[in-house]
């Protein structure tokens, strides 16, 4: 039998039929698997290839002042993005886009970086496009097949530089940010808070992004922008009601002398921050849509450092305002009373060992009691008072009063206060033989190894103004810190407040006396190794029952008397402005013939204006 015999041919035909049957069976199983069993998976894969998800930016929660006025809001804006199949096609699209609207080299490089990181997302080119740019692009859309113009909310700060250090600013999240717990849940391209309240309460303000879908072809070119699939709407962030009085904040900004560096903080005795101002400032609106490299470089390299929040980050020698802490320590320990004098009258200087410590008044103040020493800010009196208190007691009591801590205000980045923890600190810093007990003299007048923020010093004066103690300052809600108490009797606190009134009535700040409001306060001149001395003033009013406490420092102002008028004007603005409105509301809640409303009721009405 040869290969072409009928029997051989029949055998090969049977084999061929079986091969074909097996092949068709395999194909049938494969088709069944693909079309029936794996249908959903391939359908989703097809959808993924056909549809591109475009994140929708959620509106951030508004930030409001205590009366509901807008500090930060959202306004309509537009972003410009490009779809591309690969990097060369994106470069080509960027070149065409640049012929229609200006796109600098930095924006092009950033768009390419975004595309390489997320090639399935449209590359953001312009985050904050103007209406004119959008119109020009829409007219020439045919030249840019991958163009996506998306309506997005953008942040706006109506008060601009006046609120910069309170509210902060927002910027696009970075890859480094995504590894930080604070930005948990944020995605590439999201806007997050970078400073101020925007940073502190970012998780509340940010909201949840939505999603829309656009259709592309096999080459990744845009086919259909709307209606490709049902979108998921973004969820807006939660609005914040703060304790800030925007009118007062604007007033401080308008009042502050141009070009002067410094800070001012205003609070109610229960810790609500009414104003927080730092100078120089910056415009947070310049960060909207991404700050240009030139603007960022100008802010970063400015020797005045406008991004630096001097109210909570700047640390200064507290100078004479710290003398009230020394007085409180001595009163609490029974070392002196308000009629006590010191062994040595002030003759312009005081000798301790082989050193002479000068008073700010070269001719001297003569013999003074405690009230007179506070009013005239006599250094010689407080040198001796510090020696009576003793270095160990001064350090122990200072730590108990909070001079080694932050104030606890609900803002990120507050600096730690500087205050020696114990006597061994001086051995560690100067060596056992490198210092003497004379360090207590410098500490007694707020100089030497002590630096405080304006916020922390103002909180100390809250304890003098509020018999219950100094609560934690806050702009939205307290962080839960403990109350700071000075532990003086009611009579001693009244004597302290009377002494601070004497400062304004006949002492170092006598030039700012107000005829319609009794103000107490303390001036200070902080020595500065880098130039002219800094000026302090911390005050409160009405002196018998304070409703507002204001602390301020001006760098290179030389004397606290330079600062005092700005503090008093701030106090008067609140007391006769918004503060008067609060008191009027209290009166409406009580019968006309009733006694004046108690402090608890005033506090409760003030609380209703602030909804954390």
Coordinates of C-alpha atoms in Angstrom, one line a residue:
X1 CA 0.0 0.0 0.0
X2 CA 1.5 3.3 -1.0
X3 CA 0.8 6.8 0.3
X4 CA -1.8 7.5 -2.4
X5 CA -3.8 4.3 -2.0
X6 CA -7.5 4.7 -1.1
X7 CA -7.0 3.3 2.4
X8 CA -4.1 5.8 3.2
X9 CA -6.1 8.7 1.9
X10 CA -9.1 7.7 4.0
X11 CA -6.9 7.4 7.1
X12 CA -5.5 10.8 6.6
X13 CA -8.9 12.3 6.0
X14 CA -10.1 10.9 9.3
X15 CA -7.1 12.4 11.1
X16 CA -7.7 15.7 9.5
X17 CA -11.4 15.7 10.5
X18 CA -10.4 15.0 14.1
X19 CA -7.9 17.8 14.0
X20 CA -10.5 20.2 12.7
X21 CA -13.0 19.0 15.3
X22 CA -10.5 19.6 18.2
X23 CA -9.6 23.0 16.8
X24 CA -13.2 24.1 16.4
X25 CA -13.9 22.7 19.9
X26 CA -11.0 24.8 21.4
X27 CA -12.3 27.9 19.5
X28 CA -15.8 27.3 20.8
X29 CA -14.6 26.9 24.4
X30 CA -12.5 30.1 24.0
X31 CA -15.4 32.0 22.5
X32 CA -17.7 30.8 25.3
X33 CA -15.2 31.8 27.9
X34 CA -14.6 35.2 26.4
X35 CA -18.2 36.0 25.5
X36 CA -20.1 34.4 28.4
X37 CA -17.9 33.6 31.4
X38 CA -15.4 36.5 31.0
X39 CA -17.8 38.9 29.4
X40 CA -17.9 41.4 32.3
X41 CA -14.1 41.5 32.7
X42 CA -13.5 42.2 29.0
X43 CA -16.3 44.7 29.0
X44 CA -14.7 46.6 31.8
X45 CA -11.3 46.4 30.1
X46 CA -12.9 47.8 27.0
X47 CA -14.5 50.6 29.0
X48 CA -11.2 51.4 30.6
X49 CA -9.6 51.7 27.2
X50 CA -12.4 53.7 25.8
X51 CA -13.1 55.9 28.8
X52 CA -10.8 58.2 30.7
X53 CA -11.6 59.3 34.3
X54 CA -11.1 63.1 34.9
X55 CA -11.2 64.0 38.6
X56 CA -13.5 66.9 39.6
X57 CA -12.2 69.3 42.2
X58 CA -14.6 69.7 45.1
X59 CA -15.3 73.2 46.4
X60 CA -13.4 73.8 49.6
X61 CA -15.4 74.8 52.6
X62 CA -15.8 78.5 53.1
X63 CA -14.0 80.2 56.0
X64 CA -16.1 82.8 57.8
X65 CA -15.5 85.3 60.6
X66 CA -17.4 85.3 63.9
X67 CA -20.3 87.2 62.3
X68 CA -20.5 85.1 59.1
X69 CA -18.4 87.5 56.9
X70 CA -16.3 85.8 54.2
X71 CA -12.6 85.3 54.9
X72 CA -12.1 82.6 52.2
X73 CA -14.6 81.6 49.5
X74 CA -14.8 79.8 46.1
X75 CA -15.4 81.5 42.8
X76 CA -15.8 80.0 39.3
X77 CA -12.6 79.2 37.5
X78 CA -11.3 77.1 34.5
X79 CA -8.5 74.7 34.1
X80 CA -6.9 73.7 30.8
X81 CA -5.7 70.1 30.3
X82 CA -4.5 68.0 27.4
X83 CA -5.0 64.3 26.5
X84 CA -2.2 62.6 24.5
X85 CA -1.2 59.2 23.4
X86 CA 2.5 59.6 24.3
X87 CA 5.1 62.1 25.2
X88 CA 5.9 63.3 21.7
X89 CA 2.3 63.9 20.9
X90 CA 1.9 65.9 24.1
X91 CA 4.9 68.0 23.2
X92 CA 3.3 68.7 19.9
X93 CA 0.0 69.7 21.5
X94 CA 1.8 71.9 24.0
X95 CA 3.5 73.7 21.1
X96 CA 0.2 74.3 19.4
X97 CA -1.4 75.4 22.7
X98 CA 1.4 77.9 23.2
X99 CA 0.6 79.5 19.8
X100 CA -2.9 80.3 21.0
X101 CA -2.3 81.2 24.7
X102 CA 0.9 81.9 26.5
X103 CA 2.4 78.9 28.2
X104 CA 5.9 79.3 29.8
X105 CA 8.6 76.7 29.8
X106 CA 8.0 75.8 33.5
X107 CA 4.3 75.1 32.8
X108 CA 5.2 72.9 29.8
X109 CA 7.8 71.0 31.9
X110 CA 5.3 70.5 34.7
X111 CA 2.7 69.2 32.2
X112 CA 5.2 66.6 30.8
X113 CA 6.0 65.5 34.4
X114 CA 2.4 65.1 35.2
X115 CA 1.8 63.0 32.1
X116 CA 4.7 60.7 32.8
X117 CA 3.4 60.1 36.3
X118 CA -0.2 59.6 35.3
X119 CA -0.4 58.9 31.5
X120 CA -4.1 57.9 31.7
X121 CA -5.1 61.3 33.0
X122 CA -5.2 64.6 31.1
X123 CA -2.1 66.6 31.8
X124 CA -2.9 69.9 33.6
X125 CA -1.4 72.9 31.7
X126 CA -3.2 75.9 33.1
X127 CA -4.9 75.6 36.5
X128 CA -6.4 79.1 36.6
X129 CA -7.3 80.1 33.0
X130 CA -8.9 83.4 32.3
X131 CA -12.2 83.8 30.4
X132 CA -10.2 85.3 27.5
X133 CA -7.9 82.3 27.3
X134 CA -10.9 79.9 27.4
X135 CA -12.6 81.8 24.6
X136 CA -9.5 81.7 22.4
X137 CA -9.0 78.0 23.0
X138 CA -12.6 77.2 22.3
X139 CA -12.4 79.1 19.0
X140 CA -9.4 76.9 17.9
X141 CA -10.4 73.6 19.5
X142 CA -10.1 71.8 16.2
X143 CA -6.4 72.3 16.3
X144 CA -6.2 70.6 19.7
X145 CA -8.0 67.3 19.6
X146 CA -6.9 66.4 23.1
X147 CA -8.1 69.7 24.7
X148 CA -10.1 69.5 27.9
X149 CA -11.4 72.7 29.4
X150 CA -12.9 72.1 32.9
X151 CA -14.9 74.4 35.1
X152 CA -13.4 74.2 38.6
X153 CA -13.9 76.3 41.8
X154 CA -10.9 78.4 42.7
X155 CA -10.1 80.0 46.1
X156 CA -10.5 83.7 46.7
X157 CA -9.5 85.8 49.8
X158 CA -11.4 89.1 49.6
X159 CA -9.4 90.7 52.4
X160 CA -6.1 89.7 50.8
X161 CA -2.9 90.5 52.8
X162 CA -5.0 91.6 55.8
X163 CA -5.8 87.9 56.6
X164 CA -2.8 86.1 55.0
X165 CA -1.3 84.8 58.2
X166 CA -4.7 83.8 59.6
X167 CA -6.1 81.9 56.6
X168 CA -2.9 80.8 54.8
X169 CA -3.1 79.6 51.3
X170 CA -3.7 76.4 49.2
X171 CA -1.5 74.7 46.6
X172 CA -1.4 71.5 44.7
X173 CA -0.5 68.4 46.8
X174 CA 3.0 67.1 46.1
X175 CA 4.2 63.5 46.1
X176 CA 5.9 64.1 49.5
X177 CA 2.6 65.5 50.9
X178 CA 0.8 62.3 50.0
X179 CA 2.9 60.4 52.5
X180 CA 1.9 62.6 55.4
X181 CA -1.1 61.7 57.6
X182 CA -2.4 65.3 57.4
X183 CA -3.2 64.9 53.7
X184 CA -4.6 61.4 54.0
X185 CA -7.1 60.8 51.2
X186 CA -5.7 63.5 48.9
X187 CA -5.0 62.5 45.3
X188 CA -2.5 63.8 42.7
X189 CA -3.7 67.1 41.4
X190 CA -5.8 67.9 44.6
X191 CA -5.5 71.4 46.2
X192 CA -4.6 71.2 49.9
X193 CA -3.9 73.8 52.6
X194 CA -0.3 74.8 53.0
X195 CA -0.5 77.4 55.8
X196 CA -2.8 79.0 58.4
X197 CA -6.3 77.7 58.8
X198 CA -6.2 76.2 55.3
X199 CA -3.6 73.8 56.6
X200 CA -4.8 73.3 60.2
X201 CA -8.3 72.3 59.0
X202 CA -7.5 70.9 55.6
X203 CA -9.2 67.6 56.2
X204 CA -12.5 69.4 56.9
X205 CA -12.2 72.0 54.2
X206 CA -11.0 69.8 51.4
X207 CA -14.2 67.8 50.6
X208 CA -14.3 64.7 48.4
X209 CA -13.4 64.8 44.6
X210 CA -15.9 63.7 42.0
X211 CA -15.3 62.1 38.6
X212 CA -16.4 62.6 35.0
X213 CA -15.6 60.4 32.0
X214 CA -14.6 61.3 28.5
X215 CA -14.3 59.0 25.5
X216 CA -11.1 58.4 23.6
X217 CA -10.2 56.3 20.5
X218 CA -7.6 53.5 20.3
X219 CA -4.9 56.1 19.8
X220 CA -5.9 58.0 22.9
X221 CA -7.4 60.9 21.1
X222 CA -10.5 62.6 22.5
X223 CA -13.7 61.5 20.8
X224 CA -16.4 62.7 23.2
X225 CA -16.1 65.0 26.2
X226 CA -19.7 64.9 27.6
X227 CA -22.1 62.0 28.1
X228 CA -19.6 59.2 27.8
X229 CA -20.7 57.8 31.2
X230 CA -22.6 59.2 34.2
X231 CA -20.4 61.5 36.3
X232 CA -20.0 61.4 40.1
X233 CA -20.5 64.8 41.6
X234 CA -17.8 66.1 44.1
X235 CA -18.7 66.7 47.7
X236 CA -18.0 70.2 49.0
X237 CA -15.9 70.7 52.1
X238 CA -17.4 71.9 55.4
X239 CA -17.5 75.6 56.1
X240 CA -15.6 76.9 59.2
X241 CA -16.9 79.7 61.5
X242 CA -13.9 81.3 63.2
X243 CA -13.6 83.6 66.1
X244 CA -12.0 86.3 64.0
X245 CA -13.6 89.7 63.7
X246 CA -12.9 90.5 60.0
X247 CA -13.6 94.2 60.5
X248 CA -11.1 94.4 63.4
X249 CA -8.6 92.4 61.3
X250 CA -8.9 94.8 58.4
X251 CA -8.6 97.8 60.8
X252 CA -5.3 96.5 62.2
X253 CA -4.0 96.1 58.7
X254 CA -5.0 99.6 57.8
X255 CA -3.6 100.9 61.1
X256 CA -0.2 99.2 60.9
X257 CA 2.6 101.6 59.8
X258 CA 3.9 100.6 56.3
X259 CA 7.2 98.8 56.2
X260 CA 7.2 98.0 59.9
X261 CA 7.8 94.4 60.9
X262 CA 5.9 93.0 63.8
X263 CA 2.7 91.4 65.0
X264 CA -0.5 92.0 66.9
X265 CA -2.8 89.5 68.6
X266 CA -6.3 90.4 70.1
X267 CA -8.3 88.0 72.2
X268 CA -11.3 87.8 74.5
X269 CA -10.6 86.7 78.1
X270 CA -12.0 83.2 77.2
X271 CA -9.4 82.7 74.5
X272 CA -11.2 83.6 71.3
X273 CA -8.8 85.2 68.9
X274 CA -10.4 88.3 67.5
X275 CA -7.4 89.4 65.3
X276 CA -4.0 87.9 64.4
X277 CA -1.8 90.1 62.3
X278 CA 1.8 89.8 61.1
X279 CA 3.7 92.4 59.1
X280 CA 4.9 92.4 56.4
X281 CA 2.2 90.3 54.8
X282 CA 1.6 88.8 51.4
X283 CA -1.4 88.3 49.1
X284 CA -2.7 84.7 49.4
X285 CA -4.6 85.2 46.2
X286 CA -1.2 85.1 44.4
X287 CA -1.1 81.4 45.1
X288 CA -4.3 80.7 43.2
X289 CA -3.7 78.6 40.1
X290 CA 0.0 78.1 41.2
X291 CA 2.3 80.9 42.1
X292 CA 4.9 81.8 39.4
X293 CA 8.5 81.0 40.1
X294 CA 9.4 84.7 40.0
X295 CA 6.8 85.6 42.6
X296 CA 7.7 82.7 44.8
X297 CA 11.4 83.6 44.6
X298 CA 10.6 87.2 45.5
X299 CA 8.6 86.1 48.6
X300 CA 11.2 83.5 49.7
X301 CA 14.2 85.8 49.3
X302 CA 12.6 89.0 50.7
X303 CA 14.8 89.9 53.8
X304 CA 11.6 91.0 55.6
X305 CA 10.3 87.4 55.2
X306 CA 6.6 88.1 54.6
X307 CA 5.7 84.4 54.8
X308 CA 7.0 84.3 58.4
X309 CA 4.1 84.5 60.9
X310 CA 5.6 86.7 63.6
X311 CA 2.5 86.4 65.8
X312 CA 3.2 82.7 66.5
X313 CA 6.6 82.0 65.1
X314 CA 8.7 85.1 66.0
X315 CA 10.4 84.8 69.3
X316 CA 11.5 87.9 71.2
X317 CA 12.8 88.9 74.6
X318 CA 9.6 89.7 76.5
X319 CA 11.3 92.7 78.2
X320 CA 9.2 94.7 80.7
X321 CA 5.9 92.9 80.1
X322 CA 7.6 90.0 81.8
X323 CA 8.0 92.1 85.0
X324 CA 4.3 91.3 85.7
X325 CA 5.3 87.6 85.9
X326 CA 8.0 88.5 88.5
X327 CA 5.5 90.6 90.4
X328 CA 3.0 87.7 90.4
X329 CA 5.6 85.2 91.6
X330 CA 6.6 87.5 94.5
X331 CA 3.0 88.2 95.5
X332 CA 2.1 84.6 95.4
X333 CA 5.1 83.7 97.6
X334 CA 4.4 86.5 100.0
X335 CA 7.7 88.2 99.3
X336 CA 6.1 91.6 98.8
X337 CA 2.8 93.4 98.7
X338 CA 1.9 96.4 96.6
X339 CA 3.3 98.9 99.2
X340 CA 6.7 97.1 99.5
X341 CA 9.8 99.0 98.7
X342 CA 13.3 97.6 98.0
X343 CA 16.4 98.1 100.1
X344 CA 18.1 100.2 97.4
X345 CA 16.3 103.1 95.8
X346 CA 16.7 103.5 92.1
X347 CA 19.6 105.9 91.3
X348 CA 19.9 104.8 87.6
X349 CA 21.8 101.6 88.3
X350 CA 22.3 98.7 90.7
X351 CA 25.5 97.0 91.6
X352 CA 25.6 93.2 92.0
X353 CA 29.0 91.8 92.8
X354 CA 31.5 93.4 90.4
X355 CA 28.9 94.2 87.8
X356 CA 26.7 97.3 87.4
X357 CA 23.1 96.7 86.0
X358 CA 21.6 99.9 84.6
X359 CA 18.0 101.2 84.7
X360 CA 16.4 102.4 81.6
X361 CA 16.1 105.9 83.2
X362 CA 19.7 107.1 83.8
X363 CA 18.7 109.6 86.5
X364 CA 16.8 107.0 88.5
X365 CA 13.3 106.6 89.8
X366 CA 14.0 107.0 93.5
X367 CA 12.2 104.9 96.1
X368 CA 9.1 103.2 94.7
X369 CA 6.6 100.6 95.9
X370 CA 5.5 97.7 93.7
X371 CA 2.7 99.7 92.0
X372 CA 5.0 102.6 91.3
X373 CA 7.7 100.2 90.0
X374 CA 5.2 98.6 87.5
X375 CA 3.9 102.0 86.4
X376 CA 7.4 103.4 85.9
X377 CA 8.9 100.1 84.7
X378 CA 11.8 100.5 87.1
X379 CA 14.6 98.0 86.3
X380 CA 16.4 98.5 89.6
X381 CA 13.3 97.6 91.6
X382 CA 12.8 94.4 89.6
X383 CA 16.5 93.5 89.9
X384 CA 16.1 93.4 93.6
X385 CA 12.7 91.7 93.4
X386 CA 14.1 88.9 91.3
X387 CA 16.9 88.3 93.9
X388 CA 14.2 88.1 96.6
X389 CA 12.3 85.5 94.6
X390 CA 15.4 83.5 93.8
X391 CA 16.6 81.9 90.7
X392 CA 15.2 78.4 91.5
X393 CA 11.8 79.8 92.3
X394 CA 11.7 82.0 89.3
X395 CA 12.5 79.1 86.9
X396 CA 10.0 76.9 88.7
X397 CA 7.2 79.4 88.7
X398 CA 7.9 80.6 85.1
X399 CA 7.6 77.1 83.8
X400 CA 4.3 76.7 85.7
X401 CA 3.0 79.9 84.1
X402 CA 3.7 78.5 80.6
X403 CA 6.8 80.3 79.6
X404 CA 8.4 77.1 78.4
X405 CA 5.4 76.1 76.3
X406 CA 3.6 77.0 73.1
X407 CA 0.4 79.0 73.6
X408 CA -1.5 76.1 72.0
X409 CA -3.4 78.1 69.4
X410 CA -4.9 76.0 66.7
X411 CA -2.4 77.0 64.0
X412 CA 0.4 74.8 62.6
X413 CA 4.0 75.9 63.1
X414 CA 3.9 77.8 66.4
X415 CA 7.4 78.2 67.8
X416 CA 8.4 76.7 71.2
X417 CA 9.0 79.3 73.9
X418 CA 12.5 79.6 75.3
X419 CA 12.9 79.6 79.1
X420 CA 15.5 77.8 81.2
X421 CA 14.1 74.5 82.7
X422 CA 16.4 74.6 85.8
X423 CA 19.6 75.9 87.2
X424 CA 21.6 73.1 85.6
X425 CA 20.7 74.7 82.2
X426 CA 23.3 77.4 82.9
X427 CA 26.0 74.9 83.7
X428 CA 25.3 73.1 80.4
X429 CA 25.3 76.3 78.4
X430 CA 28.1 78.3 80.0
X431 CA 30.0 75.7 82.0
X432 CA 30.0 75.6 85.9
X433 CA 32.2 78.6 86.2
X434 CA 30.9 80.5 83.2
X435 CA 28.0 82.2 84.9
X436 CA 26.9 83.7 88.2
X437 CA 23.6 84.2 90.1
X438 CA 23.4 87.5 88.3
X439 CA 21.5 85.8 85.5
X440 CA 18.4 86.3 87.7
X441 CA 18.7 90.0 87.3
X442 CA 18.4 89.8 83.5
X443 CA 15.6 87.3 83.7
X444 CA 13.7 89.7 86.1
X445 CA 13.4 92.3 83.4
X446 CA 12.6 89.9 80.6
X447 CA 16.0 89.7 79.1
X448 CA 18.7 87.0 78.9
X449 CA 17.8 83.4 78.4
X450 CA 14.2 83.9 77.6
X451 CA 12.3 84.4 74.3
X452 CA 8.5 84.4 73.8
X453 CA 6.0 84.7 71.0
X454 CA 3.5 87.4 70.9
X455 CA 0.7 84.8 71.2
X456 CA 2.2 83.2 74.4
X457 CA 2.8 86.6 76.1
X458 CA -0.7 87.7 75.3
X459 CA -2.0 84.4 76.8
X460 CA -0.1 85.3 80.0
X461 CA -1.9 88.6 80.2
X462 CA -5.2 86.7 79.7
X463 CA -4.4 85.2 83.1
X464 CA -4.2 88.7 84.6
X465 CA -7.4 89.7 82.9
X466 CA -9.4 86.6 83.7
X467 CA -9.7 85.6 87.4
X468 CA -10.5 82.0 86.3
X469 CA -7.1 81.7 84.5
X470 CA -5.8 81.8 80.9
X471 CA -7.6 79.4 78.6
X472 CA -6.0 78.1 75.4
X473 CA -6.4 80.6 72.6
X474 CA -8.2 79.4 69.5
X475 CA -9.6 80.5 66.1
X476 CA -12.0 77.6 65.5
X477 CA -11.9 75.3 68.5
X478 CA -9.4 74.7 71.4
X479 CA -7.0 71.9 71.1
X480 CA -7.7 70.7 74.7
X481 CA -4.8 72.3 76.6
X482 CA -5.0 72.9 80.3
X483 CA -6.1 76.2 81.8
X484 CA -3.1 78.3 83.0
X485 CA -3.5 79.9 86.5
X486 CA -1.4 82.4 88.3
X487 CA -2.9 81.5 91.7
X488 CA -3.2 85.0 93.1
X489 CA -6.0 86.1 95.3
X490 CA -8.8 88.3 93.9
X491 CA -7.3 91.3 95.8
X492 CA -3.9 90.6 94.3
X493 CA -5.2 90.4 90.8
X494 CA -7.1 93.6 91.3
X495 CA -3.9 95.2 92.5
X496 CA -2.1 94.0 89.4
X497 CA -4.8 95.4 87.2
X498 CA -4.7 98.7 89.1
X499 CA -0.9 98.9 88.6
X500 CA -1.3 98.3 84.8
X501 CA -3.9 101.1 84.8
X502 CA -1.2 103.3 86.5
X503 CA 1.1 102.5 83.6
X504 CA -1.4 104.2 81.2
X505 CA -2.6 106.9 83.6
X506 CA 0.7 108.2 84.9
X507 CA 3.5 105.8 83.9
X508 CA 5.5 104.9 80.8
X509 CA 2.4 105.0 78.6
X510 CA 0.7 108.1 80.0
X511 CA 0.5 109.7 76.5
X512 CA -2.2 107.2 75.4
X513 CA -4.7 107.8 78.2
X514 CA -8.3 107.4 77.0
X515 CA -11.0 109.5 78.4
X516 CA -13.9 107.2 77.7
X517 CA -12.3 103.8 78.4
X518 CA -10.0 102.7 81.2
X519 CA -7.2 100.8 79.7
X520 CA -4.5 98.8 81.6
X521 CA -1.3 97.7 79.9
X522 CA 2.5 97.4 80.0
X523 CA 5.1 98.8 77.7
X524 CA 8.4 97.1 77.0
X525 CA 11.7 97.7 75.2
X526 CA 13.4 94.4 74.2
X527 CA 17.1 94.5 73.6
X528 CA 18.1 93.4 70.1
X529 CA 21.6 92.4 69.2
X530 CA 21.0 92.9 65.5
X531 CA 19.8 96.6 65.5
X532 CA 17.5 98.9 67.2
X533 CA 15.5 97.6 70.1
X534 CA 12.0 96.2 69.7
X535 CA 8.9 97.8 71.2
X536 CA 6.2 95.9 73.2
X537 CA 2.8 96.8 74.5
X538 CA 0.2 94.4 76.0
X539 CA -3.0 95.9 77.2
X540 CA -6.6 95.2 78.1
X541 CA -9.9 97.0 78.7
X542 CA -12.1 97.8 80.5
X543 CA -9.5 97.5 83.3
X544 CA -12.0 96.5 86.0
X545 CA -13.6 93.7 83.9
X546 CA -11.6 93.1 80.7
X547 CA -13.4 92.1 77.5
X548 CA -10.4 92.3 75.2
X549 CA -6.6 91.7 75.6
X550 CA -4.2 92.9 72.9
X551 CA -0.5 92.2 72.6
X552 CA 1.8 93.7 70.0
X553 CA 5.4 94.0 69.1
X554 CA 7.1 96.3 66.5
X555 CA 10.6 95.4 65.5
X556 CA 13.2 98.2 65.7
X557 CA 10.6 100.5 67.3
X558 CA 13.0 101.3 70.1
X559 CA 10.3 101.9 72.8
X560 CA 7.0 100.4 73.9
X561 CA 5.5 103.8 73.8
X562 CA 5.7 103.7 70.0
X563 CA 3.5 100.5 70.0
X564 CA 1.0 101.5 72.7
X565 CA -1.2 103.8 70.5
X566 CA -1.8 101.0 68.0
X567 CA -2.9 98.6 70.7
X568 CA -5.2 101.2 72.3
X569 CA -6.8 102.0 69.0
X570 CA -7.4 98.3 68.4
X571 CA -9.0 97.9 71.8
X572 CA -11.2 100.9 71.2
X573 CA -12.3 99.7 67.8
X574 CA -13.5 96.4 69.3
X575 CA -15.0 97.8 72.5
X576 CA -17.0 100.5 70.7
X577 CA -17.6 98.4 67.6
X578 CA -18.3 94.7 67.6
X579 CA -17.9 94.4 71.3
X580 CA -20.6 97.0 71.8
X581 CA -22.9 94.9 69.5
X582 CA -22.4 91.9 71.6
X583 CA -23.2 93.8 74.8
X584 CA -26.3 95.2 73.1
X585 CA -27.5 91.7 72.2
X586 CA -27.1 90.8 75.9
X587 CA -29.2 93.7 76.9
X588 CA -31.9 92.6 74.6
X589 CA -32.0 89.3 76.4
X590 CA -32.6 90.9 79.8
X591 CA -35.6 93.0 81.1
X592 CA -35.0 96.8 81.0
X593 CA -35.3 97.0 84.7
X594 CA -33.0 94.1 85.5
X595 CA -29.5 94.4 86.8
X596 CA -26.6 94.4 84.3
X597 CA -26.1 91.0 82.6
X598 CA -23.5 88.7 84.4
X599 CA -20.3 87.7 82.7
X600 CA -21.6 84.2 82.1
X601 CA -24.4 85.5 79.9
X602 CA -22.0 87.8 78.0
X603 CA -19.8 84.8 77.4
X604 CA -22.7 82.7 76.2
X605 CA -23.8 85.3 73.7
X606 CA -20.3 85.6 72.4
X607 CA -20.2 81.9 72.0
X608 CA -23.3 81.9 69.8
X609 CA -21.4 84.1 67.4
X610 CA -18.8 81.4 66.9
X611 CA -19.9 78.0 65.7
X612 CA -16.9 75.6 65.7

